[in-house]
CSV table of C-alpha atoms and ligand atoms in Angstrom, one decimal:
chain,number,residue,atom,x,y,z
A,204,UNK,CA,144.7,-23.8,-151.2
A,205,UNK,CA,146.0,-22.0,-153.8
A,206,UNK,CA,142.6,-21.1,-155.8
A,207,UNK,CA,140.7,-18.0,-156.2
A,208,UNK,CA,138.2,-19.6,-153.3
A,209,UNK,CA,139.5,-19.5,-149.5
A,210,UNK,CA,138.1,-22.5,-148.0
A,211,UNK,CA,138.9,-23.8,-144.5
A,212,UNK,CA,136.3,-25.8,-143.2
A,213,UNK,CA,137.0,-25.8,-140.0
A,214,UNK,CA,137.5,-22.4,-139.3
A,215,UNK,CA,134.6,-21.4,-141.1
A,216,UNK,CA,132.4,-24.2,-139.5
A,217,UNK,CA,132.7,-22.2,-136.3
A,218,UNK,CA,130.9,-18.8,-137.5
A,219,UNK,CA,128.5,-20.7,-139.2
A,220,UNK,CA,127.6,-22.3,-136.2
A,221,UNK,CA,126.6,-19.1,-134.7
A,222,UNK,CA,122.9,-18.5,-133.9
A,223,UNK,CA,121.2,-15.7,-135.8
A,224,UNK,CA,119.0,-14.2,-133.3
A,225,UNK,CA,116.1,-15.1,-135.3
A,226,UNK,CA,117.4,-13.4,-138.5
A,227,UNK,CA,117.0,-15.3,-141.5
A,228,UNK,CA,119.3,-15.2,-144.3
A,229,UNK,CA,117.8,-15.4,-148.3
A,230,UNK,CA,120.4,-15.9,-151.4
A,231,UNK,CA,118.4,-14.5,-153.9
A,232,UNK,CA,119.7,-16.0,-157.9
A,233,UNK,CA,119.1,-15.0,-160.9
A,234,UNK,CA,119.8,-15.4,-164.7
A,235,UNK,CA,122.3,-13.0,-165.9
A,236,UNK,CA,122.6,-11.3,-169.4
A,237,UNK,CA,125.4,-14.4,-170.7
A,238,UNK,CA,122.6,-16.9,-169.4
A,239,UNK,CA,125.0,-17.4,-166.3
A,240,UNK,CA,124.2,-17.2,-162.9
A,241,UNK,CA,124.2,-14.4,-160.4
A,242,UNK,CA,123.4,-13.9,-156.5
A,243,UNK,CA,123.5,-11.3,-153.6
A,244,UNK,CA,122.2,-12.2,-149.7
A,245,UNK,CA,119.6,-10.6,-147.7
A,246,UNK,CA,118.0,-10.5,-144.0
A,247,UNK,CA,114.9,-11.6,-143.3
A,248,UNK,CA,113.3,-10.5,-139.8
A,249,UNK,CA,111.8,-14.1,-139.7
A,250,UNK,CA,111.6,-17.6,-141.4
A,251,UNK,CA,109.4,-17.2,-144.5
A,252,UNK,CA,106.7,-20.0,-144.9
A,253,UNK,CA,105.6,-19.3,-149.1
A,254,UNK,CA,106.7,-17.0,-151.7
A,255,UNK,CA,104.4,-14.4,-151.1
A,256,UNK,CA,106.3,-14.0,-148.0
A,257,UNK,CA,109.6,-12.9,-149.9
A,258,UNK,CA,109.9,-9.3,-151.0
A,259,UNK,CA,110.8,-8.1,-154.2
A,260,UNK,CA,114.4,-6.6,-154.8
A,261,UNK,CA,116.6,-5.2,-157.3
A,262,UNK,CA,120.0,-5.1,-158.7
A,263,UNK,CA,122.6,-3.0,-160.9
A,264,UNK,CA,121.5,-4.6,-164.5
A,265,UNK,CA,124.1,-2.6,-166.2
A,266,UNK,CA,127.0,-5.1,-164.4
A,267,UNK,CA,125.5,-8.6,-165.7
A,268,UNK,CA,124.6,-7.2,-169.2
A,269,UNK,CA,121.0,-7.0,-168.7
A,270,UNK,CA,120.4,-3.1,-168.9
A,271,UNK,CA,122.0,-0.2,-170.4
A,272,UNK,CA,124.1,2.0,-167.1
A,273,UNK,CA,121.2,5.0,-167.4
A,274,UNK,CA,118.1,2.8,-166.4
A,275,UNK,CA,120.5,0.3,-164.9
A,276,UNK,CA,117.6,-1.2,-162.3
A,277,UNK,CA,116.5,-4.9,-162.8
A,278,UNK,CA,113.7,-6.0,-160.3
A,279,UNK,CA,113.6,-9.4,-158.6
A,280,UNK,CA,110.5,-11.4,-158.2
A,281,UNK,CA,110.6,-13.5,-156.4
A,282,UNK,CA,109.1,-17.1,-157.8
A,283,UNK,CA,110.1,-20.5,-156.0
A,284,UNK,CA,112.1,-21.1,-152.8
A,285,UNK,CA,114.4,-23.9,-151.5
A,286,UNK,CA,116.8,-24.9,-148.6
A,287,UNK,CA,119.7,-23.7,-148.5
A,288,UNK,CA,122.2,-26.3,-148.0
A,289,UNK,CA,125.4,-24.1,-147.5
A,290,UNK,CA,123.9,-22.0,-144.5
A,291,UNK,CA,121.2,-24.6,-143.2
A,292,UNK,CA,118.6,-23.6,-140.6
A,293,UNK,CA,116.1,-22.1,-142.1
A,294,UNK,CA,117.6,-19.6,-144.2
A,295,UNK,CA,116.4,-19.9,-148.0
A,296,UNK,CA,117.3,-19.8,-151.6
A,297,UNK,CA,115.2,-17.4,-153.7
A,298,UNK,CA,114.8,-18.4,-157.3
A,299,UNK,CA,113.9,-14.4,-159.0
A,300,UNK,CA,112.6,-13.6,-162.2
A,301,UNK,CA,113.9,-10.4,-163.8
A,302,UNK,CA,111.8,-7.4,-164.4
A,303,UNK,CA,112.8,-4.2,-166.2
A,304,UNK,CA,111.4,-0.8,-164.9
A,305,UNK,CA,109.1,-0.3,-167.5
A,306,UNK,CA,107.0,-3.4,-166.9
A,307,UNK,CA,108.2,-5.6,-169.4
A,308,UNK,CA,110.2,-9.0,-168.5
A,309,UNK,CA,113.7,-8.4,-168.5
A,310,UNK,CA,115.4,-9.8,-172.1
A,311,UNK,CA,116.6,-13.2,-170.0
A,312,UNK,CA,113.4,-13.7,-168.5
A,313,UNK,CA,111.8,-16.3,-170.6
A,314,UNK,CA,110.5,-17.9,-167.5
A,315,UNK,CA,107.1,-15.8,-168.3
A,316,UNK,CA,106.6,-16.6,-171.6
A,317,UNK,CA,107.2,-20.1,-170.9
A,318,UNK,CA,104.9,-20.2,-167.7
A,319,UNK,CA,102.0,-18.5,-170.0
A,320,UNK,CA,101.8,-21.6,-172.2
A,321,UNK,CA,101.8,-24.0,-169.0
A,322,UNK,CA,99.0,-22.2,-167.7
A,323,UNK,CA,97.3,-22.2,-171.0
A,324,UNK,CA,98.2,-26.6,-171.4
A,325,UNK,CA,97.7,-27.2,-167.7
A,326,UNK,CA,95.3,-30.0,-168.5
A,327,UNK,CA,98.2,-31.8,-170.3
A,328,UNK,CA,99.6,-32.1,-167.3
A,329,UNK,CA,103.9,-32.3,-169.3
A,330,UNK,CA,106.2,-33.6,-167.4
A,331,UNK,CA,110.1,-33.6,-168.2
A,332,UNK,CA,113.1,-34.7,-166.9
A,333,UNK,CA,116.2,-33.0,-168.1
A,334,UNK,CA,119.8,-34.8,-168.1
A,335,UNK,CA,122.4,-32.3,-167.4
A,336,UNK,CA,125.8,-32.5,-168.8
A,337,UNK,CA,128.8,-30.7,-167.7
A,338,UNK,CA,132.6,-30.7,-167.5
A,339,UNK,CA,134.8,-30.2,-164.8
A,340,UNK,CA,138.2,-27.7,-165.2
A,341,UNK,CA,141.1,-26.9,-162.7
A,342,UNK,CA,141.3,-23.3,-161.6
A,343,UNK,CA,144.6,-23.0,-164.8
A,344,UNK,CA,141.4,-23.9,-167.5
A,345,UNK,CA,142.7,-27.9,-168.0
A,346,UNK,CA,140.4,-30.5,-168.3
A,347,UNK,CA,140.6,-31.4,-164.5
A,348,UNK,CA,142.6,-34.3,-163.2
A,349,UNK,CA,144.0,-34.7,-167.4
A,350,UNK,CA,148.0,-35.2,-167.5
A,351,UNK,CA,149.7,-31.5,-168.1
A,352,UNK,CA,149.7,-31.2,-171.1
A,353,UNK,CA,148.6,-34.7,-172.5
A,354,UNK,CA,145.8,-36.1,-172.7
A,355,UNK,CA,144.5,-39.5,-171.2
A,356,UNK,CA,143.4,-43.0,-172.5
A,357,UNK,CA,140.9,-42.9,-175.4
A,358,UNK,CA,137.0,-43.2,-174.4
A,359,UNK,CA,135.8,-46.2,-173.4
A,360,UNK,CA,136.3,-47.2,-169.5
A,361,UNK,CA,135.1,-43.5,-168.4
A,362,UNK,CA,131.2,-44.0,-168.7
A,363,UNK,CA,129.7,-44.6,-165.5
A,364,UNK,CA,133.6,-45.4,-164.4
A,365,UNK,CA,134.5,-46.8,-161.3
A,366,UNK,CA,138.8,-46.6,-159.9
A,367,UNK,CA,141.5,-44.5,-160.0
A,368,UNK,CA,142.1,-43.8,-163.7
A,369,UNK,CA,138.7,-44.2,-164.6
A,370,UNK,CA,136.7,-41.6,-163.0
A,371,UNK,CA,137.7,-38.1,-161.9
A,372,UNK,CA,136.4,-35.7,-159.3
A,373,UNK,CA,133.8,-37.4,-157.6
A,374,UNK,CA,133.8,-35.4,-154.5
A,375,UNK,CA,132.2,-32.6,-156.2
A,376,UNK,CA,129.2,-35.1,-157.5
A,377,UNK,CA,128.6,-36.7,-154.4
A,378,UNK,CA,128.3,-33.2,-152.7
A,379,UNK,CA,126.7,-31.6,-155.4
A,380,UNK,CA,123.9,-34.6,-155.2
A,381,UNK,CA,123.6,-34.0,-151.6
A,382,UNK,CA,122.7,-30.7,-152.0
A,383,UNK,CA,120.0,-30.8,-154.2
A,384,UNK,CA,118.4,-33.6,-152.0
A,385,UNK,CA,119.1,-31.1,-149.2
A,386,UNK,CA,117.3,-28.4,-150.9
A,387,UNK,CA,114.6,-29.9,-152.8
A,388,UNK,CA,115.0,-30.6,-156.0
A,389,UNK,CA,113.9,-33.5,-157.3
A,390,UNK,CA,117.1,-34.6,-158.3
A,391,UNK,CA,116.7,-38.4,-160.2
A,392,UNK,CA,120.1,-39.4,-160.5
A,393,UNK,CA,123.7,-39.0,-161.5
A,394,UNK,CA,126.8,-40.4,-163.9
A,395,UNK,CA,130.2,-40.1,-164.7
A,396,UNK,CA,130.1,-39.5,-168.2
A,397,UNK,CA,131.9,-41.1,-171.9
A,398,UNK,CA,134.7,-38.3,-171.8
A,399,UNK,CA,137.0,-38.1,-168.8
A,400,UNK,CA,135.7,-35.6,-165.7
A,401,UNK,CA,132.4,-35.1,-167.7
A,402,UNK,CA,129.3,-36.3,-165.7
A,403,UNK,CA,125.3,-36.3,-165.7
A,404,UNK,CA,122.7,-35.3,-162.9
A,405,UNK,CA,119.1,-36.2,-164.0
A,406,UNK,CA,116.2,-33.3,-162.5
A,407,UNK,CA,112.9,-34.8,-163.5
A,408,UNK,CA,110.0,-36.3,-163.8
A,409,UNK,CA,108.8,-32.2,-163.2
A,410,UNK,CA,105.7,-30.7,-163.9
A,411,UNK,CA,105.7,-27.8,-166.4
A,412,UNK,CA,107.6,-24.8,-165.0
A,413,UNK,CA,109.0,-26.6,-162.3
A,414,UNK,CA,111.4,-28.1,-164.6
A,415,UNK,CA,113.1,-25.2,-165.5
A,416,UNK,CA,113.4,-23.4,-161.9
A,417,UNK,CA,114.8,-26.8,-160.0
A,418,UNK,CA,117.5,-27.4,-163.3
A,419,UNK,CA,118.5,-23.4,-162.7
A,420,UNK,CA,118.7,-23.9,-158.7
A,421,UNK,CA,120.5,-27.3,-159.7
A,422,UNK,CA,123.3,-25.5,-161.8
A,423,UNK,CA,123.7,-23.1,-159.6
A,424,UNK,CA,124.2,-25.7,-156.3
A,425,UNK,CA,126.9,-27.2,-158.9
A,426,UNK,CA,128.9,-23.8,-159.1
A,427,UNK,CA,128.7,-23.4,-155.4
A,428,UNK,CA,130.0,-26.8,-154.8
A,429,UNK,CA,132.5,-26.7,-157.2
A,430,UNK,CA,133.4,-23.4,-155.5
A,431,UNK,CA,134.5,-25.7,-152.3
A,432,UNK,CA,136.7,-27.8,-154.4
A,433,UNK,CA,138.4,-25.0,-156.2
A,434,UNK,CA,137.0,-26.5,-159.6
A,435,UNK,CA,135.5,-24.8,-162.3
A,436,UNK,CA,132.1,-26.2,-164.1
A,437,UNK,CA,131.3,-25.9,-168.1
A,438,UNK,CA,127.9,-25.8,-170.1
A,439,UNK,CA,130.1,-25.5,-173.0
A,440,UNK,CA,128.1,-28.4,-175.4
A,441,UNK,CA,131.2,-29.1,-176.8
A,442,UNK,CA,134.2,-28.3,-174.6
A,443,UNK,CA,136.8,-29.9,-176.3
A,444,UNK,CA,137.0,-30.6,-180.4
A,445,UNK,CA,138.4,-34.2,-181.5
A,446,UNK,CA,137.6,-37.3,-180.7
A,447,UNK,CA,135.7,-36.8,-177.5
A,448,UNK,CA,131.9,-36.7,-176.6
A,449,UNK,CA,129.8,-33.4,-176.5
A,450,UNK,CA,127.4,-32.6,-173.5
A,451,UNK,CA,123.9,-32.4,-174.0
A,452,UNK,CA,121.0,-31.7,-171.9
A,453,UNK,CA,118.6,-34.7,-173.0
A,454,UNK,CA,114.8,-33.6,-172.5
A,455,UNK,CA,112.7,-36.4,-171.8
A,456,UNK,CA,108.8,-35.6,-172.2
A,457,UNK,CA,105.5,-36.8,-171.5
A,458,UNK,CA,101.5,-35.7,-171.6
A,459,UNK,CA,99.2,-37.2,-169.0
A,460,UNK,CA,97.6,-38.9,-172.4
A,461,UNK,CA,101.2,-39.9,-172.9
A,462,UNK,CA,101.4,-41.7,-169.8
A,463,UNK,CA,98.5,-44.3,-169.8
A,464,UNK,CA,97.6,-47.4,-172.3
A,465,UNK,CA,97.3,-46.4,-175.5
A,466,UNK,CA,100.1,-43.5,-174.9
A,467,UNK,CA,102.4,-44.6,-178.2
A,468,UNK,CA,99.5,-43.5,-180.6
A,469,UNK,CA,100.3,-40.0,-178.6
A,470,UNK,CA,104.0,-40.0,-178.2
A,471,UNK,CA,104.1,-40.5,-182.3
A,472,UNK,CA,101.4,-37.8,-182.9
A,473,UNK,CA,104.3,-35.5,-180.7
A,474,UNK,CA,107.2,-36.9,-182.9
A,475,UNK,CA,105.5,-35.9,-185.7
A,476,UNK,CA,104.8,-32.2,-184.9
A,477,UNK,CA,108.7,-32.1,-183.7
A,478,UNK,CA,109.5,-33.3,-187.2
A,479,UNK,CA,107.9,-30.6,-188.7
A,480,UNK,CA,109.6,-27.7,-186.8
A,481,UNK,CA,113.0,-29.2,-186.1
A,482,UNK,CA,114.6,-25.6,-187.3
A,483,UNK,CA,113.0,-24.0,-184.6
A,484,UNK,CA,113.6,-26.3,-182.3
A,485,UNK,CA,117.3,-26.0,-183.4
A,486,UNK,CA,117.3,-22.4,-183.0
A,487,UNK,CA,116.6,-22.4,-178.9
A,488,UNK,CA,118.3,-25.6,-178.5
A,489,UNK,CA,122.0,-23.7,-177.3
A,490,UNK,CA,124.9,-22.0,-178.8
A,491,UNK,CA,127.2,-23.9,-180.3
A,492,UNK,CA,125.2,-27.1,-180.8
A,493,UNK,CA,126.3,-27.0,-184.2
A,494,UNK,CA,129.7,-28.1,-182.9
A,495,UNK,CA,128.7,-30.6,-181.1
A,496,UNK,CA,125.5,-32.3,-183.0
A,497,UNK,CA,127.5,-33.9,-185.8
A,498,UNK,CA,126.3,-37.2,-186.4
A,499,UNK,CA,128.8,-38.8,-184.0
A,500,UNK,CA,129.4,-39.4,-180.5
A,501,UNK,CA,125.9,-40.4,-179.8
A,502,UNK,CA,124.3,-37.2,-181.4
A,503,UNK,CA,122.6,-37.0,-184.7
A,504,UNK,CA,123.2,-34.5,-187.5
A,505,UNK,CA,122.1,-31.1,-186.6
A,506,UNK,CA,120.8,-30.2,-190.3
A,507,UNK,CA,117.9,-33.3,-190.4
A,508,UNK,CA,115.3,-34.6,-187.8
A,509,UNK,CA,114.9,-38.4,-187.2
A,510,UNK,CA,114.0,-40.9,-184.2
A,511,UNK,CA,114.0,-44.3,-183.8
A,512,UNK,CA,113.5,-46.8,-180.6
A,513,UNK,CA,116.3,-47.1,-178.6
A,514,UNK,CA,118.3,-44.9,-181.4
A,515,UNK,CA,120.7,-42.9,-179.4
A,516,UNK,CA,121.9,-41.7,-183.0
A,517,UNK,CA,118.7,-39.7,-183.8
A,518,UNK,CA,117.0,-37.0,-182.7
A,519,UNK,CA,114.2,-38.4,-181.0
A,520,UNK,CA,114.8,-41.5,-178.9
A,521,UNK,CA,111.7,-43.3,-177.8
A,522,UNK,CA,113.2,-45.6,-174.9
A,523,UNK,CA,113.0,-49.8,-175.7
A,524,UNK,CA,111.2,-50.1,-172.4
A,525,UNK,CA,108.6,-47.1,-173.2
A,526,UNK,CA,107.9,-49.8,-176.9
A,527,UNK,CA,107.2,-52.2,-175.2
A,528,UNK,CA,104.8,-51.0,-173.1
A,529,UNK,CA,102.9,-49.4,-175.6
A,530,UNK,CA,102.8,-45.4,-173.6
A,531,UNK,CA,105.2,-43.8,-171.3
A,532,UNK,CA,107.6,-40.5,-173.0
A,533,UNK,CA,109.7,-39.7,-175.4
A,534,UNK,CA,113.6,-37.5,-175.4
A,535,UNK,CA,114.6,-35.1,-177.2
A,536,UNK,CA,118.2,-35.8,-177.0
A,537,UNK,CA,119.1,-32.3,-179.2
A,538,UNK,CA,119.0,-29.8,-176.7
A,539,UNK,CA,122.6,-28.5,-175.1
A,540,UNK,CA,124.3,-28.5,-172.1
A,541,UNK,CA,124.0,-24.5,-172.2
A,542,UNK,CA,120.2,-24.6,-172.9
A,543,UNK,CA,118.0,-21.9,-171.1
A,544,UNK,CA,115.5,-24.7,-169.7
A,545,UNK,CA,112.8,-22.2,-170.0
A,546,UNK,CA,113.4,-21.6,-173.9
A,547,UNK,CA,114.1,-25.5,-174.3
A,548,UNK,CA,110.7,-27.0,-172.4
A,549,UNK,CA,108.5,-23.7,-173.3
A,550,UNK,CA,109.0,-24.6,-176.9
A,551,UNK,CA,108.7,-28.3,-176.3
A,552,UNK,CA,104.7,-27.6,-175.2
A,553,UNK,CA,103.9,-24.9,-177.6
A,554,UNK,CA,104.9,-27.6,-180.4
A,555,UNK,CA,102.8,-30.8,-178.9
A,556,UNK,CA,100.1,-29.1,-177.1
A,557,UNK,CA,99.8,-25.8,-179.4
A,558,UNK,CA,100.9,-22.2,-179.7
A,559,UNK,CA,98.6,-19.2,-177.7
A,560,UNK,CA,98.4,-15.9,-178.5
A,561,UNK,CA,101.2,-13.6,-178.1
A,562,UNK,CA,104.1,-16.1,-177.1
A,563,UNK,CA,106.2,-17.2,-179.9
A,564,UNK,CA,109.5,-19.0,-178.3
A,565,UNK,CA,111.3,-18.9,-181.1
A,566,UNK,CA,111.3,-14.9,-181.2
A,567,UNK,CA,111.2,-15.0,-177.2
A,568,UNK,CA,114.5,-16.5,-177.2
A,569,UNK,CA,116.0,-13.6,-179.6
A,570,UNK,CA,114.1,-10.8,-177.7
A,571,UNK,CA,116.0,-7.5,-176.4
B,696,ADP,P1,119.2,-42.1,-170.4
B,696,ADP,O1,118.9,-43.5,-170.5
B,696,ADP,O2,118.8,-41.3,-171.6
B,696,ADP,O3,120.5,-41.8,-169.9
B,696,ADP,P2,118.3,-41.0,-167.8
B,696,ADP,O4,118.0,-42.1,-166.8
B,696,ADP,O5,119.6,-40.3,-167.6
B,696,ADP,O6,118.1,-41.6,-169.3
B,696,ADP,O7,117.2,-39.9,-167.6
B,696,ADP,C1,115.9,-40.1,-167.9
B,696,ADP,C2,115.1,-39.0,-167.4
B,696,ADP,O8,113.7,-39.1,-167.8
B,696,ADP,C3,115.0,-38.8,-165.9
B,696,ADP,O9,115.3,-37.4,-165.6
B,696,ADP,C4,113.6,-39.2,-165.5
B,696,ADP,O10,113.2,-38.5,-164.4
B,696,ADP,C5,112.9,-38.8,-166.7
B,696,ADP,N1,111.6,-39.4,-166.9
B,696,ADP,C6,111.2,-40.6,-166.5
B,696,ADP,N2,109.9,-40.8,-166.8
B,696,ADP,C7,109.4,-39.7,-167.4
B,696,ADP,C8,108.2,-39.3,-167.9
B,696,ADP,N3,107.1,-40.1,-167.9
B,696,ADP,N4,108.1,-38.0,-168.4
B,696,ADP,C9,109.1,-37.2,-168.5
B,696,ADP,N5,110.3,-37.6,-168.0
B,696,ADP,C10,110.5,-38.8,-167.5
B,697,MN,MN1,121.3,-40.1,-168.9
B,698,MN,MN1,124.3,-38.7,-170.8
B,699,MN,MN1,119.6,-39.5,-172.4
C-alpha cells in the first residue's frame, strides 16, 4: 500500500493476538487547539470498571495549539469510557477534557460550560440526535473514487446509492458502523449521501452531554477507520464549491414535555426562542457555514431564520410524522459538519430551557 498508513492485516493480526499479562491498554483523545482530534496510549495495571478508575494525564499543549511552549502542560480528565474496537479485550478508549495549569478549562474545552447548563435543565431531560456529514478523499486530496481530473455524473443517483457508479467507499462505512456498535455509541444509522463519496452516520436519541462525547468518540472511530483504508475524512461544511451539496450536522431536539401529547404547543414555544437568536446561533454553528448555507442544496439562507413542516429548505424542520402526531422534536438543520457538538447542543438548551449564571455559549465558543 502506497499510503502514509502501513497496514497488513495479517501480519499485524498476529501481535495483536498476544496476551497482555493482565496489562490493560487506554487510548486517551482529546480535542485539539484546530477542533481536530488527538491521542497517546497508556498501561493500565488492570481493567478499569468506571471513570473514577482512570487517572488523570497530561500532554505538550504547545504541539496542538492549545498553550503557549512556556506553560506548555494541558491536563487530561478523564470523563467517559468505551471499548475499544481496534485493540479489543478489555482495553478502553478515554474520552479527556482539557485542563490548563492554572485551573481554568483549557480554551477547547466547552465540554464544561455545556455540562453546567445540563446539570442546571436536568429536569428537561433534552435529547438530540446529531446527523453527521462527511467526505471521503484519497491520500493525493481528490474527492475519492472521482475520475483524475474530472468529475462524475451530476447529483441525483448518489443519495442513499446502491452499485458500482453510484456509491463509493463503502468499506470504510460499514467498518466505521461496526465500530461504534462495538464501542458503544449509540450509533442510529447511516447513508450514502447527495454528492458522490459523501455519507451520513446518525448518533442519537442522547441525553444531554452524552451527545457531544459519543459524536467526538464517533469522529474519531471514522479517522481511525479511514486510517485502514488509506482514506482521508473531511468536516469541511462545504468541501467542494459548484453545484454540489454541502455537509451539515443536522441537530434534532427534544424536551421530555416535547415528547408526550400535547408536545407541538412546546416544540413551537422552542422555535420561537430559536427565531429570536438565530445570530447567535449562527455564530457557533461552524466555520465556513456561510459557504455552504446559501439557500440551495437543501439548506436555507444563512442571513434569515425560518421553519416549516417537512421544509428541508428552512431552518427549522419539524418532521411530517412529528405534525401529525401532535409532539415528538424538532431539527435544527443549520449546524455544520465541523461543529464542536458541545458549542452546538450547549447553546441549543441555554436558548429553550434558559441561560444560568456565568455561561454564555456564544462568548464560550470565542474564549482564549
Ligand atoms: P433525516 O430525515 O433528517 O435525514 P435522520 O433519520 O438521519 O433524519 O436522523 C434523525 C435523528 O433524530 C436520529 O439521530 C434520531 O436518533 C434522532 N431522534 C429521533 N427521535 C428524537 C427525539 N425525540 N429527540 C431527539 N432526537 C431524536
Ligand atoms: Mn439524515
Ligand atoms: Mn443528510
Ligand atoms: Mn436531517
Amino acid at each position: 500500500m502506497s499510503s502514509s498508513v502501513i497496514s497488513n492485516g495479517a501480519n499485524l493480526a498476529k501481535y495483536m493476538d498476544l496476551p497482555q499479562n493482565g496489562k490493560v491498554i487506554a487510548e486517551y483523545i482529546w480535542i485539539d487547539g484546530t477542533n481536530g482530534i488527538r491521542s497517546k496510549g497508556r498501561t493500565l495495571p488492570k481493567k478499569p470498571t468506571s471513570v473514577d478508575d482512570l487517572p488523570e494525564w497530561n500532554f505538550d499543549g504547545s504541539s496542538t495549539d492549545q498553550a503557549p511552549g512556556h506553560d506548555s502542560d494541558v491536563y487530561l480528565r478523564p470523563v467517559a469510557m468505551y471499548a475499544d474496537p481496534f485493540r479489543r479485550g478489555d482495553n478502553v478508549i478515554v474520552l479527556a477534557e482539557c485542563w490548563n495549569n492554572d485551573g481554568t478549562p483549557n480554551k477547547k474545552n466547552h465540554r464544561y460550560a455545556a455540562n453546567k447548563l445540563f446539570e442546571a435543565h436536568s429536569d428537561a431531560e433534552i435529547w438530540f440526535g446529531i446527523e453527521q456529514e462527511y467526505t471521503l478523499f484519497d491520500e493525493f486530496g481528490n474527492v475519492y473514487g472521482w475520475p483524475k481530473g474530472g468529475f462524475p455524473g451530476p447529483q441525483g443517483p448518489y443519495y442513499c446509492g446502491v452499485g458500482t457508479g453510484k456509491v463509493y467507499a463503502r468499506d470504510v462505512v460499514e467498518a466505521h458502523y461496526r465500530a461504534c456498535l462495538y464501542a458503544g455509541i449509540n450509533t442510529s444509522g447511516i447513508n450514502a449521501e447527495v454528492m458522490p463519496s459523501q455519507w451520513e452516520f446518525q448518533v442519537g436519541p442522547n441525553l444531554g452531554i452524552s451527545m457531544g462525547d459519543q459524536l467526538w468518540v464517533a469522529r474519531y472511530l471514522l479517522e481511525r477507520v479511514a486510517e485502514d483504508f488509506g482514506v482521508k475524512v473531511s468536516f469541511h461544511p462545504k468541501p467542494l464549491l459548484g453545484d454540489w451539496n454541502g455537509a451539515g450536522c443536522h441537530t434534532n431536539v427534544s424536551t421530555k414535555a416535547m415528547r408526550v401529547e400535547g408536545g407541538m404547543k412546546y416544540i413551537e414555544e422552542a422555535i420561537e426562542k430559536l427565531s429570536k437568536r438565530h445570530k447567535e446561533h449562527i455564530s457557533v454553528y461552524g466555520e465556513d457555514n456561510d459557504k455552504r448555507l446559501t439557500g440551495r442544496h437543501e439548506t436555507a439562507s444563512i442571513a434569515q431564520f425560518s421553519y416549516g413542516v417537512a421544509n428541508r429548505g428552512a431552518s427549522v424542520r419539524i418532521p411530517r410524522s412529528v405534525n401529525k402526531d401532535g409532539y415528538g422534536y424538532f431539527e435544527d438543520r443549520r449546524p455544520a459538519s465541523n461543529i464542536d457538538p458541545y458549542l452546538v447542543t450547549g447553546i441549543m438548551v441555554e436558548t429553550v430551557c434558559g441561560s444560568i449564571p456565568g455561561v454564555d455559549m456564544v462568548a464560550e465558543a470565542s474564549r482564549e
